[in-house]
Structure formats: structure tokens, C-alpha cells
Amino acid sequence: DVDRAVAEGLTPGTVGYRGVRTPTAPEIEYEPGAKRFEVGTATAAAHVGLLEGIDAIEAVGIDTVEDRIASLTDRFKSAIPDGHLMSPRECESGLVTVDVAEPAATVERLADRGIVVRDLPGPDGVRVSIHAVSTEREVDAVADALREEW
């Protein structure tokens, strides 16, 4: 047991949604007493998945992952005309923004083909997310589907 007066002065080492009065507040205000030390229930599966993901990246090597993303991103960008590519030509990440006239309609049209992209509210465009697990076929399919935009 912790004396209530002492508990009020202690700062938790870990902050969780159950230990604060309003989890979405801009400032942290702890719950009174021992409740401030509650962090919530963590899903064990998420931790196991994270560890497996880290192990997989370490086995392949981060340089290999980065090179794969750069290669696929370059392949995709080479199919996008200069006037429509909103991201830099050189690879910064696997996130590529493409200018389209009606982003929401483009997202729906591509979704009908099994292609998932995200619309951006400003600037008007869609974001294509390319990762090391993407395939050349998938990258080419997105580029082909977007050709209808210009």
C-alpha cells in the first residue's frame, strides 16, 4: 500500500489512457491516487507481432529493405508524368503523391480494381504507399490505373 498523500506526488513511469483524466486532452492530468499508475491492457499479440517484424527486418537487413523501396518507388515514378508527380523524383520514402483532378473519385475507381490508395485534401492528389513487400506487378498496376487521369 502507498499512502494516498504520497501517491498524489508520484509521477508514473509509464502513462496510459486509464491513468489520466482525459486521454485526448492536450495536457496530461493524472487520475487521483493509485489509479494514475494504470496503463490499460496491452494486447500480447501486438507485442509478439512487433518482435517478429523486427526479427524479419533484421534478418533481411534494413539496407535491403530501403533499396527495395527505392527501386520500386523509382519504377512507379518513372511511369508518372512530371506534371502529375507531386513527390520528388529522387526517393525519400515509399510514399508517393500524384496529382489527380478528383482524388476521392480516383480512390473509389482504383478500389473497384482492388487497388488501395489514399486521397489527400490538400494538395489535391492521391498517395500511393510502396513498401518492400510490394511487387513490381502491383506497382505497375497502380501506374496503369492512374494513366486514365491524364
Short mmCIF file of C-alpha atoms in Angstrom, two decimals:
data_model
loop_
_atom_site.label_atom_id
_atom_site.label_comp_id
_atom_site.label_asym_id
_atom_site.label_seq_id
_atom_site.Cartn_x
_atom_site.Cartn_y
_atom_site.Cartn_z
CA ASP A 1 0.00 0.00 0.00
CA VAL A 2 1.04 3.56 -0.73
CA ASP A 3 -0.06 6.44 1.45
CA ARG A 4 -2.66 8.47 -0.52
CA ALA A 5 -0.87 11.73 0.20
CA VAL A 6 2.38 10.28 -1.13
CA ALA A 7 0.70 8.74 -4.20
CA GLU A 8 -0.56 12.16 -5.29
CA GLY A 9 3.01 13.40 -5.57
CA LEU A 10 4.37 10.46 -7.54
CA THR A 11 4.78 10.66 -11.31
CA PRO A 12 4.12 7.40 -13.17
CA GLY A 13 6.97 5.94 -15.20
CA THR A 14 4.51 4.93 -17.90
CA VAL A 15 1.43 6.89 -18.89
CA GLY A 16 -1.66 5.06 -20.07
CA TYR A 17 -5.19 6.02 -21.02
CA ARG A 18 -6.57 4.58 -17.79
CA GLY A 19 -4.25 6.68 -15.62
CA VAL A 20 -5.25 10.09 -16.95
CA ARG A 21 -8.48 12.03 -16.59
CA THR A 22 -8.95 12.76 -20.32
CA PRO A 23 -6.75 10.70 -22.67
CA THR A 24 -7.27 13.12 -25.57
CA ALA A 25 -6.51 16.29 -23.60
CA PRO A 26 -3.52 18.36 -24.75
CA GLU A 27 -2.10 18.32 -21.19
CA ILE A 28 -1.70 15.23 -19.02
CA GLU A 29 -3.79 15.32 -15.87
CA TYR A 30 -3.33 12.16 -13.81
CA GLU A 31 -6.16 10.37 -12.08
CA PRO A 32 -6.07 10.70 -8.30
CA GLY A 33 -4.41 8.08 -6.14
CA ALA A 34 -3.10 4.77 -7.37
CA LYS A 35 -5.30 4.87 -10.49
CA ARG A 36 -2.68 7.19 -12.05
CA PHE A 37 -0.43 4.11 -12.41
CA GLU A 38 -2.88 2.12 -14.54
CA VAL A 39 -1.79 1.91 -18.16
CA GLY A 40 -4.52 -0.27 -19.60
CA THR A 41 -4.42 -3.73 -21.02
CA ALA A 42 -1.85 -4.31 -23.72
CA THR A 43 -2.57 -6.89 -26.37
CA ALA A 44 0.09 -9.57 -26.25
CA ALA A 45 -0.41 -10.35 -29.94
CA ALA A 46 0.70 -6.84 -30.91
CA HIS A 47 3.94 -7.25 -28.98
CA VAL A 48 4.60 -10.66 -30.50
CA GLY A 49 3.89 -9.27 -33.98
CA LEU A 50 6.22 -6.35 -33.38
CA LEU A 51 9.04 -8.66 -32.29
CA GLU A 52 8.50 -10.90 -35.31
CA GLY A 53 8.53 -7.88 -37.60
CA ILE A 54 11.77 -6.59 -36.09
CA ASP A 55 13.33 -10.04 -36.43
CA ALA A 56 12.28 -10.23 -40.09
CA ILE A 57 13.75 -6.81 -40.90
CA GLU A 58 16.97 -7.66 -39.09
CA ALA A 59 17.22 -10.98 -40.98
CA VAL A 60 16.78 -9.29 -44.37
CA GLY A 61 18.73 -6.17 -43.43
CA ILE A 62 17.47 -2.60 -43.32
CA ASP A 63 19.66 -1.66 -46.31
CA THR A 64 17.97 -4.36 -48.39
CA VAL A 65 14.54 -3.07 -47.34
CA GLU A 66 15.48 0.54 -48.17
CA ASP A 67 16.98 -0.48 -51.55
CA ARG A 68 13.84 -2.43 -52.45
CA ILE A 69 11.59 0.52 -51.58
CA ALA A 70 13.79 2.90 -53.61
CA SER A 71 13.79 0.55 -56.61
CA LEU A 72 10.01 0.11 -56.61
CA THR A 73 9.41 3.81 -55.98
CA ASP A 74 11.69 4.73 -58.89
CA ARG A 75 9.85 2.25 -61.11
CA PHE A 76 6.49 3.77 -60.19
CA LYS A 77 7.65 7.38 -60.54
CA SER A 78 9.10 6.70 -63.99
CA ALA A 79 5.53 6.00 -65.18
CA ILE A 80 4.13 9.27 -63.82
CA PRO A 81 4.40 12.41 -66.00
CA ASP A 82 6.27 15.36 -64.50
CA GLY A 83 3.14 17.48 -64.28
CA HIS A 84 1.41 14.88 -62.12
CA LEU A 85 4.20 13.75 -59.80
CA MET A 86 3.98 15.84 -56.64
CA SER A 87 6.71 13.98 -54.76
CA PRO A 88 10.39 14.50 -55.56
CA ARG A 89 11.78 12.26 -58.34
CA GLU A 90 14.51 11.03 -56.00
CA CYS A 91 13.37 8.54 -53.41
CA GLU A 92 12.70 9.94 -49.95
CA SER A 93 10.30 7.21 -48.88
CA GLY A 94 7.76 4.81 -50.31
CA LEU A 95 5.03 7.44 -50.04
CA VAL A 96 4.37 8.97 -53.45
CA THR A 97 1.83 11.72 -54.10
CA VAL A 98 0.25 12.02 -57.54
CA ASP A 99 -1.84 14.96 -58.77
CA VAL A 100 -5.31 13.95 -59.93
CA ALA A 101 -8.36 16.07 -60.70
CA GLU A 102 -10.75 14.29 -58.33
CA PRO A 103 -8.89 12.44 -55.57
CA ALA A 104 -11.94 10.88 -53.87
CA ALA A 105 -13.31 9.61 -57.19
CA THR A 106 -9.89 8.23 -58.10
CA VAL A 107 -9.68 6.37 -54.78
CA GLU A 108 -13.09 4.79 -55.45
CA ARG A 109 -12.24 3.93 -59.07
CA LEU A 110 -9.00 2.24 -58.08
CA ALA A 111 -10.67 0.45 -55.15
CA ASP A 112 -13.04 -1.15 -57.66
CA ARG A 113 -9.91 -2.67 -59.22
CA GLY A 114 -8.58 -3.89 -55.89
CA ILE A 115 -6.03 -1.06 -55.61
CA VAL A 116 -5.90 0.87 -52.35
CA VAL A 117 -4.63 4.47 -52.38
CA ARG A 118 -5.45 7.42 -50.14
CA ASP A 119 -6.81 10.79 -51.15
CA LEU A 120 -5.20 13.92 -49.77
CA PRO A 121 -7.24 17.02 -49.00
CA GLY A 122 -4.54 19.46 -49.98
CA PRO A 123 -2.93 19.44 -52.37
CA ASP A 124 -5.45 17.55 -54.47
CA GLY A 125 -3.88 14.22 -55.07
CA VAL A 126 -3.67 10.59 -54.11
CA ARG A 127 -0.96 8.95 -52.07
CA VAL A 128 0.45 5.64 -53.18
CA SER A 129 2.26 3.71 -50.44
CA ILE A 130 5.03 1.45 -51.70
CA HIS A 131 6.93 -0.87 -49.39
CA ALA A 132 9.49 -3.62 -49.67
CA VAL A 133 6.72 -6.23 -49.72
CA SER A 134 5.07 -4.59 -52.75
CA THR A 135 5.64 -6.31 -56.08
CA GLU A 136 6.61 -4.94 -59.48
CA ARG A 137 3.24 -6.13 -60.76
CA GLU A 138 1.38 -4.15 -58.08
CA VAL A 139 3.42 -1.01 -58.73
CA ASP A 140 2.80 -1.31 -62.49
CA ALA A 141 -0.93 -1.89 -61.92
CA VAL A 142 -1.26 1.34 -59.92
CA ALA A 143 0.66 3.28 -62.56
CA ASP A 144 -1.50 1.81 -65.33
CA ALA A 145 -4.70 2.61 -63.44
CA LEU A 146 -3.59 6.20 -62.88
CA ARG A 147 -2.89 6.76 -66.59
CA GLU A 148 -6.61 7.41 -67.02
CA GLU A 149 -6.08 10.61 -65.02
CA TRP A 150 -4.10 12.34 -67.76
#
